[in-house]
Amino acid sequence: MNVHMTKIVRAGLAVITALLVSSIPGSITHAAGPARIKIDIERKIGEIDKKLYGNFTEHLGRCIYGGIYDPSAPSADKDGWRMDVLDAAKSLGVTQLRWPGGNFVSGYHWEDGIGPRSERPKRIDLAWADIESNQIGTDEFVSYCRKLGAEPYFCVNLGTGSWDEARNWVEYCNIESGTYYSDLRRKNGYEKPHKVIYWGLGNEMDGDWQMGQRKANDYAKYALEAAKMMKWIDPHIKLVASGSSWFGGSRNGWIEWNRIVLEELRNHADYISLHTYIANKEVDYYDFVAKTMDVDKNIEITAALIREAMNGTEREEPIYIAFDEYNTWDPTRTHPKLEEQYNLQDALVVAEFLNSFVRHADVVKMANMAQLVNVIAPMFITEGKLWFQTTYYPLQLFANNCDGTSIDTFVDCDTYESGEFDKVPYLDVSTAYDEKNKELVINVVNRHLADAIKTDIVSQLGTFAETGTAYEVNGSDVKVQNTKDAVNVKSTEKLFNAGGGQFSYIFPAHSYTMLKVKLN
């Protein structure tokens, strides 16, 4: 075959290949070009609050019973807590733990869960069509948090619950002695107050799936009275107003709910909650990994609403965002008790959530991945064995490494169009700088399905140390999962060369990478 014919054949093969690739759902037909990341450590966004690395345990399925608590398990301690789950939660870096819901809380009455366990009532749980034994209640959950080294974050029942019920719960937990509910706690064996600081004012109160659903004005006025009474009992507590859940609603309706709630509660609430679950991962990979761009948008809109509400307030401290439920989850496909199985692309989206929280560290001061074990969770128990899902690893890396100050980072890379967004950058990036240790942490998700992206990383102030450490979460393809017998996705560690004011790094296709390097 002569050179001319070879060129013709190769051209034909290229056309056929392009046509085949373009027929794959979610495929991108062009290669990703080189990229640049420029970092100036003086461009500070805000301090990264360790409460970004919280989690969530709801009385749902096997999260509490058969998850964190299982007296029959070989790993259980004398109190019935599974120590393998507890140790894994410690390794995950959980800083605060939201409880008892979730939808469950709108029908939960906390006095059912105190006192002798043999006398506690069994109740029908309308939220998840189950029976609640009340074997785990206030005192047990606080004890678990203390073992874990995490702050308890209680959500009060503003669905079927009363103002008195909410303020009495604060009294039971936080007052030393000398009152009815503080002395009741002491009678139940807990002499010292629990000192629960963080309290949610109901859960997703705009949703028609919620017991006690309310319109924005009705919820805001009801929550205001609860907030006043709770802070009159203990002025040191921090309150989280229930932001709109927005599941199936419109952005305008979501904005209006949050505006009304912030206006009414601006002198009493310390946070407003946001919830986001990203679904439809089977439809189109590129659309799925682009959806966290909405997370950025919703945080920025909420930050603007907070600034609007703060005008003319009596308070000096700002109101923050508590992103107290987030994950990937497809309600149309999942197990009835939400025992979702995750793959690599779910792990990438979790890393993108965390990138967004770090990029908005000035206003997002709390976050809770939903949930801790078995239920849409990063860890899972199968036939008695605990194992880690793909989503465990990005959260573990962020929680144990990404603190200090969030840095506004310049990113120049190729983009693509998805079904919802015109320009989605292939590289999703956040940066943190630990001034005490002079250490930079750069978090990068490469969304490209096929291409590694060579990236020049430039320091505009200070020079990089000669070597750094790279942690990578990746797998053979984006559909690969872990099981109780196989770890197909995990974090790997290696050294890389840096040095000087600039170095290059190649971010593999469909990966999350954390780079740690000191600045001189």
Short mmCIF file of C-alpha atoms in Angstrom, two decimals:
data_model
loop_
_atom_site.label_atom_id
_atom_site.label_comp_id
_atom_site.label_asym_id
_atom_site.label_seq_id
_atom_site.Cartn_x
_atom_site.Cartn_y
_atom_site.Cartn_z
CA MET A 1 0.00 0.00 0.00
CA ASN A 2 1.50 3.35 -0.99
CA VAL A 3 1.66 6.44 1.23
CA HIS A 4 -1.29 8.10 -0.56
CA MET A 5 -3.57 5.09 -0.03
CA THR A 6 -2.45 4.81 3.63
CA LYS A 7 -3.54 8.40 4.27
CA ILE A 8 -6.95 7.75 2.68
CA VAL A 9 -7.52 4.61 4.77
CA ARG A 10 -6.47 6.37 7.98
CA ALA A 11 -8.78 9.28 7.23
CA GLY A 12 -11.66 6.88 6.66
CA LEU A 13 -10.95 5.05 9.89
CA ALA A 14 -10.90 8.37 11.76
CA VAL A 15 -14.34 9.28 10.37
CA ILE A 16 -15.77 5.88 11.32
CA THR A 17 -14.29 6.13 14.81
CA ALA A 18 -15.74 9.61 15.29
CA LEU A 19 -19.18 8.38 14.20
CA LEU A 20 -18.99 5.41 16.59
CA VAL A 21 -17.90 7.58 19.52
CA SER A 22 -20.61 10.16 18.82
CA SER A 23 -23.25 7.43 19.08
CA ILE A 24 -22.27 6.66 22.70
CA PRO A 25 -24.55 8.48 25.19
CA GLY A 26 -22.65 11.15 27.04
CA SER A 27 -19.61 10.94 24.78
CA ILE A 28 -17.44 13.92 23.88
CA THR A 29 -15.87 13.74 20.46
CA HIS A 30 -13.02 16.23 20.87
CA ALA A 31 -9.92 15.86 22.98
CA ALA A 32 -9.37 18.04 26.04
CA GLY A 33 -6.52 20.48 25.59
CA PRO A 34 -4.01 21.60 28.21
CA ALA A 35 -5.16 23.67 31.17
CA ARG A 36 -3.86 26.21 33.69
CA ILE A 37 -4.50 26.68 37.41
CA LYS A 38 -3.19 29.91 38.94
CA ILE A 39 -3.08 30.36 42.70
CA ASP A 40 -2.55 33.54 44.71
CA ILE A 41 -2.75 32.77 48.45
CA GLU A 42 -3.65 36.39 49.20
CA ARG A 43 -6.96 35.98 47.34
CA LYS A 44 -8.79 34.64 50.40
CA ILE A 45 -12.44 33.58 50.26
CA GLY A 46 -12.92 32.60 53.89
CA GLU A 47 -11.96 30.17 56.62
CA ILE A 48 -12.95 26.56 55.98
CA ASP A 49 -15.15 25.43 58.87
CA LYS A 50 -14.54 21.83 59.96
CA LYS A 51 -18.33 21.45 60.25
CA LEU A 52 -18.33 21.10 56.44
CA TYR A 53 -17.40 17.48 57.08
CA GLY A 54 -20.51 16.43 58.95
CA ASN A 55 -22.84 13.51 58.36
CA PHE A 56 -26.44 12.53 58.95
CA THR A 57 -28.13 9.61 60.74
CA GLU A 58 -31.88 9.24 60.36
CA HIS A 59 -34.23 6.66 61.79
CA LEU A 60 -34.63 5.09 58.37
CA GLY A 61 -33.97 1.54 57.24
CA ARG A 62 -30.67 0.16 58.55
CA CYS A 63 -28.96 3.44 59.36
CA ILE A 64 -29.52 3.47 63.14
CA TYR A 65 -30.73 -0.07 63.86
CA GLY A 66 -28.44 -2.54 62.14
CA GLY A 67 -26.05 0.25 61.21
CA ILE A 68 -24.47 2.28 63.99
CA TYR A 69 -26.34 0.23 66.63
CA ASP A 70 -26.49 -3.56 66.61
CA PRO A 71 -25.99 -5.34 69.96
CA SER A 72 -25.89 -8.71 68.15
CA ALA A 73 -22.89 -7.78 65.99
CA PRO A 74 -19.50 -9.31 66.95
CA SER A 75 -17.97 -5.80 66.80
CA ALA A 76 -20.54 -4.28 69.20
CA ASP A 77 -19.35 -2.73 72.46
CA LYS A 78 -21.18 -3.06 75.78
CA ASP A 79 -23.63 -0.32 74.72
CA GLY A 80 -24.51 -2.01 71.42
CA TRP A 81 -22.59 0.35 69.12
CA ARG A 82 -20.82 -1.32 66.21
CA MET A 83 -17.19 -0.39 66.77
CA ASP A 84 -16.22 -1.11 63.15
CA VAL A 85 -18.73 1.54 62.03
CA LEU A 86 -17.58 3.93 64.75
CA ASP A 87 -13.92 3.51 63.78
CA ALA A 88 -14.75 3.99 60.09
CA ALA A 89 -16.69 7.17 60.94
CA LYS A 90 -13.65 8.43 62.86
CA SER A 91 -11.47 7.69 59.84
CA LEU A 92 -14.02 9.54 57.70
CA GLY A 93 -13.38 12.61 59.84
CA VAL A 94 -17.01 13.21 60.83
CA THR A 95 -17.16 16.47 62.78
CA GLN A 96 -20.90 16.77 63.51
CA LEU A 97 -23.82 14.41 63.17
CA ARG A 98 -27.40 15.43 62.34
CA TRP A 99 -30.23 13.44 63.98
CA PRO A 100 -32.99 12.08 64.12
CA GLY A 101 -34.15 13.23 60.67
CA GLY A 102 -34.94 13.98 57.96
CA ASN A 103 -38.56 13.25 57.25
CA PHE A 104 -38.70 11.04 60.34
CA VAL A 105 -38.41 14.02 62.69
CA SER A 106 -41.75 15.52 61.65
CA GLY A 107 -43.52 12.71 63.50
CA TYR A 108 -40.96 12.16 66.27
CA HIS A 109 -41.65 13.04 69.90
CA TRP A 110 -38.40 13.04 71.82
CA GLU A 111 -39.88 12.05 75.18
CA ASP A 112 -40.65 8.63 73.67
CA GLY A 113 -36.88 8.00 73.56
CA ILE A 114 -35.79 8.67 77.15
CA GLY A 115 -35.95 6.71 80.39
CA PRO A 116 -35.84 2.91 80.85
CA ARG A 117 -35.73 1.20 77.47
CA SER A 118 -38.22 -1.47 78.55
CA GLU A 119 -40.82 1.25 79.10
CA ARG A 120 -40.36 3.13 75.83
CA PRO A 121 -43.32 2.96 73.42
CA LYS A 122 -43.21 1.54 69.94
CA ARG A 123 -44.65 4.00 67.40
CA ILE A 124 -45.75 3.86 63.78
CA ASP A 125 -43.35 5.91 61.68
CA LEU A 126 -45.43 7.47 58.89
CA ALA A 127 -42.39 8.96 57.13
CA TRP A 128 -40.86 5.60 56.16
CA ALA A 129 -43.75 3.17 56.80
CA ASP A 130 -42.01 1.42 59.67
CA ILE A 131 -42.19 0.77 63.41
CA GLU A 132 -39.93 2.86 65.64
CA SER A 133 -38.76 1.07 68.78
CA ASN A 134 -37.28 4.20 70.42
CA GLN A 135 -34.37 2.14 71.75
CA ILE A 136 -32.04 4.90 70.55
CA GLY A 137 -33.03 8.30 71.88
CA THR A 138 -31.54 11.57 73.06
CA ASP A 139 -29.15 10.29 75.73
CA GLU A 140 -27.89 7.37 73.69
CA PHE A 141 -27.29 9.48 70.60
CA VAL A 142 -25.34 12.13 72.52
CA SER A 143 -23.24 9.34 74.05
CA TYR A 144 -22.52 8.01 70.56
CA CYS A 145 -21.43 11.44 69.35
CA ARG A 146 -19.07 11.76 72.31
CA LYS A 147 -17.52 8.37 71.47
CA LEU A 148 -17.15 9.52 67.87
CA GLY A 149 -15.74 12.92 68.81
CA ALA A 150 -18.45 14.71 66.80
CA GLU A 151 -20.88 17.46 67.75
CA PRO A 152 -24.55 16.36 67.95
CA TYR A 153 -26.88 18.37 65.71
CA PHE A 154 -30.54 17.86 66.67
CA CYS A 155 -33.49 18.61 64.42
CA VAL A 156 -36.72 19.45 66.26
CA ASN A 157 -40.20 18.38 65.23
CA LEU A 158 -41.99 21.39 63.74
CA GLY A 159 -44.36 19.17 61.76
CA THR A 160 -46.55 17.48 64.38
CA GLY A 161 -44.56 18.89 67.31
CA SER A 162 -45.27 21.86 69.55
CA TRP A 163 -43.31 24.92 70.69
CA ASP A 164 -43.25 23.52 74.23
CA GLU A 165 -41.83 20.23 72.96
CA ALA A 166 -38.99 22.07 71.24
CA ARG A 167 -38.05 24.29 74.19
CA ASN A 168 -38.40 21.42 76.67
CA TRP A 169 -35.92 19.37 74.64
CA VAL A 170 -33.36 22.18 74.96
CA GLU A 171 -34.03 22.30 78.71
CA TYR A 172 -33.56 18.53 79.02
CA CYS A 173 -30.26 18.65 77.12
CA ASN A 174 -28.63 21.88 78.22
CA ILE A 175 -29.73 23.04 81.67
CA GLU A 176 -27.56 21.88 84.60
CA SER A 177 -30.23 21.12 87.20
CA GLY A 178 -33.10 22.52 89.24
CA THR A 179 -35.85 22.39 86.60
CA TYR A 180 -38.31 19.65 85.66
CA TYR A 181 -36.59 18.49 82.46
CA SER A 182 -33.00 18.95 83.63
CA ASP A 183 -33.79 16.91 86.75
CA LEU A 184 -35.50 14.30 84.56
CA ARG A 185 -32.25 13.93 82.60
CA ARG A 186 -30.36 13.49 85.86
CA LYS A 187 -32.91 10.90 86.99
CA ASN A 188 -32.26 9.04 83.72
CA GLY A 189 -28.58 8.75 84.64
CA TYR A 190 -27.02 11.79 82.94
CA GLU A 191 -25.94 14.18 85.66
CA LYS A 192 -24.09 16.65 83.46
CA PRO A 193 -25.94 18.55 80.70
CA HIS A 194 -25.39 17.39 77.12
CA LYS A 195 -24.74 20.94 75.87
CA VAL A 196 -26.18 20.39 72.39
CA ILE A 197 -25.31 23.54 70.45
CA TYR A 198 -26.80 22.97 66.98
CA TRP A 199 -30.57 22.68 66.48
CA GLY A 200 -32.57 22.50 63.24
CA LEU A 201 -35.99 24.14 63.11
CA GLY A 202 -37.78 21.33 61.31
CA ASN A 203 -37.00 19.53 58.08
CA GLU A 204 -38.12 20.28 54.48
CA MET A 205 -41.29 21.91 55.73
CA ASP A 206 -42.37 22.94 52.22
CA GLY A 207 -42.64 19.32 51.00
CA ASP A 208 -45.98 17.59 50.57
CA TRP A 209 -44.29 14.36 51.77
CA GLN A 210 -43.71 16.03 55.15
CA MET A 211 -46.00 15.57 58.12
CA GLY A 212 -47.14 19.08 58.99
CA GLN A 213 -46.26 20.67 55.64
CA ARG A 214 -46.63 24.44 55.74
CA LYS A 215 -46.56 27.40 53.41
CA ALA A 216 -43.59 29.73 53.77
CA ASN A 217 -45.33 32.36 55.89
CA ASP A 218 -46.92 29.77 58.13
CA TYR A 219 -43.66 27.90 58.66
CA ALA A 220 -41.66 31.09 59.26
CA LYS A 221 -44.06 32.36 61.93
CA TYR A 222 -44.24 28.95 63.62
CA ALA A 223 -40.46 28.50 63.55
CA LEU A 224 -39.95 32.02 64.90
CA GLU A 225 -41.88 31.26 68.07
CA ALA A 226 -39.99 27.98 68.54
CA ALA A 227 -36.68 29.80 68.00
CA LYS A 228 -37.51 32.49 70.55
CA MET A 229 -38.43 29.97 73.23
CA MET A 230 -35.45 27.71 72.54
CA LYS A 231 -32.99 30.60 72.79
CA TRP A 232 -34.71 31.91 75.90
CA ILE A 233 -33.94 28.53 77.48
CA ASP A 234 -30.31 28.61 76.25
CA PRO A 235 -29.05 31.71 74.43
CA HIS A 236 -25.84 29.92 73.40
CA ILE A 237 -27.48 27.47 70.97
CA LYS A 238 -27.26 27.88 67.18
CA LEU A 239 -30.42 27.47 65.10
CA VAL A 240 -30.83 26.27 61.52
CA ALA A 241 -33.93 27.49 59.66
CA SER A 242 -35.48 25.05 57.18
CA GLY A 243 -34.78 26.26 53.66
CA SER A 244 -36.85 25.09 50.72
CA SER A 245 -36.30 21.48 49.66
CA TRP A 246 -37.14 22.36 46.00
CA PHE A 247 -37.76 18.73 45.00
CA GLY A 248 -39.94 19.03 41.91
CA GLY A 249 -40.59 22.73 42.44
CA SER A 250 -39.43 25.85 40.63
CA ARG A 251 -36.39 28.00 41.35
CA ASN A 252 -38.66 31.04 41.80
CA GLY A 253 -40.70 29.20 44.43
CA TRP A 254 -37.51 28.06 46.14
CA ILE A 255 -36.16 31.62 46.21
CA GLU A 256 -39.41 33.04 47.56
CA TRP A 257 -39.57 30.46 50.38
CA ASN A 258 -36.01 31.22 51.47
CA ARG A 259 -36.56 34.98 51.26
CA ILE A 260 -39.64 34.80 53.51
CA VAL A 261 -37.96 32.48 56.02
CA LEU A 262 -34.84 34.65 56.22
CA GLU A 263 -36.88 37.83 56.61
CA GLU A 264 -38.90 36.39 59.48
CA LEU A 265 -36.08 34.55 61.28
CA ARG A 266 -33.16 36.87 60.59
CA ASN A 267 -32.75 37.91 64.24
CA HIS A 268 -32.97 34.36 65.60
CA ALA A 269 -31.66 31.80 63.06
CA ASP A 270 -27.91 31.34 62.65
CA TYR A 271 -28.07 29.23 59.49
CA ILE A 272 -30.48 28.42 56.69
CA SER A 273 -30.45 24.88 55.33
CA LEU A 274 -30.03 23.79 51.71
CA HIS A 275 -30.64 20.24 50.44
CA THR A 276 -29.59 18.76 47.09
CA TYR A 277 -29.69 15.23 45.74
CA ILE A 278 -28.33 14.68 42.23
CA ALA A 279 -30.04 11.93 40.25
CA ASN A 280 -30.34 10.42 36.75
CA LYS A 281 -26.79 9.10 36.56
CA GLU A 282 -27.89 6.43 34.08
CA VAL A 283 -29.09 8.97 31.49
CA ASP A 284 -25.95 10.87 30.53
CA TYR A 285 -22.58 10.87 32.28
CA TYR A 286 -21.64 14.41 31.25
CA ASP A 287 -24.99 15.85 32.32
CA PHE A 288 -24.73 14.02 35.65
CA VAL A 289 -21.29 15.35 36.58
CA ALA A 290 -22.30 18.87 35.46
CA LYS A 291 -25.25 19.12 37.86
CA THR A 292 -23.16 20.46 40.75
CA MET A 293 -22.99 23.74 38.84
CA ASP A 294 -26.51 24.23 40.20
CA VAL A 295 -25.08 23.81 43.70
CA ASP A 296 -22.80 26.79 43.07
CA LYS A 297 -25.71 28.82 41.72
CA ASN A 298 -28.02 28.00 44.63
CA ILE A 299 -25.37 28.86 47.20
CA GLU A 300 -24.73 32.21 45.52
CA ILE A 301 -28.44 33.02 45.31
CA THR A 302 -28.90 32.13 48.97
CA ALA A 303 -25.89 34.25 49.94
CA ALA A 304 -27.54 37.20 48.19
CA LEU A 305 -30.81 36.54 50.03
CA ILE A 306 -28.90 36.47 53.31
CA ARG A 307 -27.29 39.84 52.53
CA GLU A 308 -30.72 41.24 51.71
CA ALA A 309 -32.20 39.92 54.97
CA MET A 310 -29.28 41.21 57.03
CA ASN A 311 -30.09 44.83 56.16
CA GLY A 312 -31.49 46.42 59.29
CA THR A 313 -31.10 43.38 61.53
CA GLU A 314 -30.38 43.62 65.24
CA ARG A 315 -27.61 41.03 65.05
CA GLU A 316 -23.91 41.47 64.39
CA GLU A 317 -22.97 37.90 63.43
CA PRO A 318 -23.92 36.91 59.88
CA ILE A 319 -26.32 34.14 58.94
CA TYR A 320 -24.61 31.19 57.24
CA ILE A 321 -25.64 28.26 55.04
CA ALA A 322 -25.94 24.74 56.45
CA PHE A 323 -25.93 22.36 53.47
CA ASP A 324 -27.26 19.69 55.78
CA GLU A 325 -28.35 17.09 53.21
CA TYR A 326 -26.45 16.31 50.02
CA ASN A 327 -25.59 13.26 47.97
CA THR A 328 -26.42 11.48 44.75
CA TRP A 329 -29.61 9.44 44.82
CA ASP A 330 -32.23 8.42 42.29
CA PRO A 331 -35.59 8.04 44.09
CA THR A 332 -37.11 6.28 41.04
CA ARG A 333 -34.60 3.41 41.10
CA THR A 334 -33.51 2.94 44.65
CA HIS A 335 -34.09 0.24 47.25
CA PRO A 336 -37.26 0.97 49.34
CA LYS A 337 -35.04 1.69 52.36
CA LEU A 338 -32.61 3.76 50.26
CA GLU A 339 -29.81 1.18 50.18
CA GLU A 340 -28.22 2.83 47.16
CA GLN A 341 -25.19 1.26 45.49
CA TYR A 342 -22.63 3.83 44.32
CA ASN A 343 -20.07 3.84 41.50
CA LEU A 344 -17.12 6.01 40.48
CA GLN A 345 -19.20 8.77 38.93
CA ASP A 346 -21.05 9.18 42.24
CA ALA A 347 -17.68 9.63 43.97
CA LEU A 348 -16.74 12.33 41.45
CA VAL A 349 -19.97 14.23 42.15
CA VAL A 350 -19.40 14.01 45.92
CA ALA A 351 -15.94 15.55 45.35
CA GLU A 352 -17.61 18.30 43.29
CA PHE A 353 -20.08 19.01 46.12
CA LEU A 354 -17.15 19.40 48.49
CA ASN A 355 -15.30 21.60 46.00
CA SER A 356 -18.33 23.87 45.89
CA PHE A 357 -18.53 24.09 49.69
CA VAL A 358 -14.84 24.98 49.91
CA ARG A 359 -15.17 27.57 47.12
CA HIS A 360 -17.96 29.18 49.16
CA ALA A 361 -16.31 28.81 52.56
CA ASP A 362 -17.23 32.38 53.46
CA VAL A 363 -20.92 31.49 53.64
CA VAL A 364 -21.20 27.66 53.77
CA LYS A 365 -20.17 26.78 57.32
CA MET A 366 -21.86 23.42 57.83
CA ALA A 367 -22.61 20.42 55.61
CA ASN A 368 -23.98 16.93 56.19
CA MET A 369 -23.57 14.09 53.76
CA ALA A 370 -26.68 11.93 53.80
CA GLN A 371 -26.31 9.40 55.38
CA LEU A 372 -23.64 7.60 57.42
CA VAL A 373 -24.19 3.86 56.92
CA ASN A 374 -26.39 1.60 54.74
CA VAL A 375 -28.86 4.35 53.74
CA ILE A 376 -27.56 6.34 50.72
CA ALA A 377 -24.28 6.03 52.55
CA PRO A 378 -20.50 5.93 52.03
CA MET A 379 -20.24 2.73 54.08
CA PHE A 380 -22.33 -0.41 53.92
CA ILE A 381 -22.89 -3.63 55.84
CA THR A 382 -23.49 -6.81 53.83
CA GLU A 383 -23.91 -10.15 55.62
CA GLY A 384 -22.41 -8.60 58.73
CA LYS A 385 -19.30 -7.24 56.96
CA LEU A 386 -18.59 -3.50 56.79
CA TRP A 387 -17.18 -2.18 53.51
CA PHE A 388 -16.69 1.21 51.91
CA GLN A 389 -18.55 2.51 48.89
CA THR A 390 -16.81 4.69 46.28
CA THR A 391 -18.15 7.86 47.90
CA TYR A 392 -16.30 7.20 51.15
CA TYR A 393 -12.92 8.16 49.71
CA PRO A 394 -13.37 11.76 48.50
CA LEU A 395 -15.08 12.74 51.76
CA GLN A 396 -12.32 11.09 53.77
CA LEU A 397 -9.64 13.00 51.84
CA PHE A 398 -11.36 16.37 52.21
CA ALA A 399 -12.19 15.93 55.90
CA ASN A 400 -8.68 14.88 56.88
CA ASN A 401 -6.70 17.29 54.69
CA CYS A 402 -8.68 20.28 53.45
CA ASP A 403 -8.79 23.03 56.07
CA GLY A 404 -7.36 26.47 56.66
CA THR A 405 -8.35 29.21 54.21
CA SER A 406 -10.22 28.80 50.94
CA ILE A 407 -8.37 30.49 48.07
CA ASP A 408 -10.03 32.04 45.01
CA THR A 409 -8.39 30.07 42.18
CA PHE A 410 -8.12 30.90 38.47
CA VAL A 411 -8.85 27.92 36.21
CA ASP A 412 -8.43 27.98 32.43
CA CYS A 413 -9.52 24.77 30.71
CA ASP A 414 -11.70 23.46 27.91
CA THR A 415 -15.46 23.25 28.43
CA TYR A 416 -18.36 21.22 27.09
CA GLU A 417 -22.12 21.68 26.68
CA SER A 418 -24.52 19.59 28.72
CA GLY A 419 -28.30 19.44 28.63
CA GLU A 420 -28.60 22.18 31.27
CA PHE A 421 -25.39 24.20 31.04
CA ASP A 422 -23.66 25.90 28.12
CA LYS A 423 -20.09 25.83 29.38
CA VAL A 424 -19.09 23.15 31.84
CA PRO A 425 -15.34 23.19 32.65
CA TYR A 426 -13.69 19.80 32.43
CA LEU A 427 -11.72 20.64 35.57
CA ASP A 428 -13.66 21.37 38.77
CA VAL A 429 -11.23 22.90 41.28
CA SER A 430 -10.99 24.17 44.86
CA THR A 431 -7.92 25.26 46.80
CA ALA A 432 -7.14 25.53 50.51
CA TYR A 433 -4.10 27.01 52.22
CA ASP A 434 -2.94 26.11 55.71
CA GLU A 435 -0.93 29.17 56.69
CA LYS A 436 0.44 27.60 59.87
CA ASN A 437 2.01 24.69 58.00
CA LYS A 438 2.57 26.62 54.75
CA GLU A 439 0.74 23.87 52.89
CA LEU A 440 -1.45 24.11 49.81
CA VAL A 441 -4.23 21.62 49.02
CA ILE A 442 -5.55 21.60 45.45
CA ASN A 443 -8.67 19.50 44.75
CA VAL A 444 -9.30 18.68 41.09
CA VAL A 445 -12.05 16.61 39.45
CA ASN A 446 -11.36 15.83 35.80
CA ARG A 447 -14.82 15.36 34.31
CA HIS A 448 -13.53 14.19 30.92
CA LEU A 449 -14.61 10.61 30.25
CA ALA A 450 -11.65 9.69 28.06
CA ASP A 451 -8.82 12.22 28.29
CA ALA A 452 -6.19 13.00 30.86
CA ILE A 453 -5.59 16.74 31.09
CA LYS A 454 -2.09 18.16 31.38
CA THR A 455 -2.28 21.21 33.62
CA ASP A 456 0.24 23.91 34.45
CA ILE A 457 -0.12 24.91 38.10
CA VAL A 458 1.23 28.37 38.86
CA SER A 459 1.89 30.02 42.23
CA GLN A 460 1.63 33.80 42.02
CA LEU A 461 3.04 34.25 45.52
CA GLY A 462 5.70 31.89 46.86
CA THR A 463 7.39 28.89 45.31
CA PHE A 464 6.45 25.23 45.51
CA ALA A 465 8.51 22.71 47.46
CA GLU A 466 10.44 20.20 45.35
CA THR A 467 7.96 17.36 45.96
CA GLY A 468 4.35 16.98 46.99
CA THR A 469 1.86 14.18 47.65
CA ALA A 470 -0.96 13.27 45.28
CA TYR A 471 -4.05 11.32 46.36
CA GLU A 472 -6.23 9.96 43.57
CA VAL A 473 -9.70 8.40 43.50
CA ASN A 474 -10.27 6.58 40.24
CA GLY A 475 -11.25 3.27 38.66
CA SER A 476 -11.28 1.37 35.41
CA ASP A 477 -14.49 3.10 34.26
CA VAL A 478 -17.17 5.37 35.71
CA LYS A 479 -19.66 2.53 36.29
CA VAL A 480 -17.34 0.45 38.48
CA GLN A 481 -18.53 -0.18 42.05
CA ASN A 482 -17.12 -1.59 45.26
CA THR A 483 -18.61 -4.66 46.95
CA LYS A 484 -18.05 -6.43 50.24
CA ASP A 485 -15.50 -8.63 48.46
CA ALA A 486 -13.87 -6.22 45.98
CA VAL A 487 -12.38 -2.72 46.34
CA ASN A 488 -12.41 -1.40 42.78
CA VAL A 489 -12.35 2.30 43.72
CA LYS A 490 -10.25 3.73 46.54
CA SER A 491 -7.73 6.51 47.17
CA THR A 492 -4.14 5.88 46.11
CA GLU A 493 -1.10 7.91 47.13
CA LYS A 494 2.09 8.88 45.33
CA LEU A 495 4.76 11.58 45.31
CA PHE A 496 5.04 14.10 42.49
CA ASN A 497 7.67 16.60 41.43
CA ALA A 498 6.95 20.31 41.84
CA GLY A 499 9.52 23.01 42.67
CA GLY A 500 9.80 26.66 41.64
CA GLY A 501 6.91 28.90 40.72
CA GLN A 502 5.22 26.43 38.39
CA PHE A 503 4.88 22.72 37.75
CA SER A 504 2.80 20.49 35.49
CA TYR A 505 0.50 17.68 36.52
CA ILE A 506 -1.54 15.29 34.38
CA PHE A 507 -5.01 14.68 35.84
CA PRO A 508 -6.30 11.28 34.65
CA ALA A 509 -9.67 10.91 32.94
CA HIS A 510 -12.74 10.56 35.20
CA SER A 511 -10.77 11.13 38.40
CA TYR A 512 -10.63 13.13 41.61
CA THR A 513 -7.11 14.18 42.65
CA MET A 514 -5.90 16.01 45.75
CA LEU A 515 -2.47 17.60 45.53
CA LYS A 516 -0.69 18.59 48.77
CA VAL A 517 2.44 20.68 48.47
CA LYS A 518 4.22 23.19 50.69
CA LEU A 519 4.89 26.78 49.66
CA ASN A 520 8.22 28.45 50.36
#
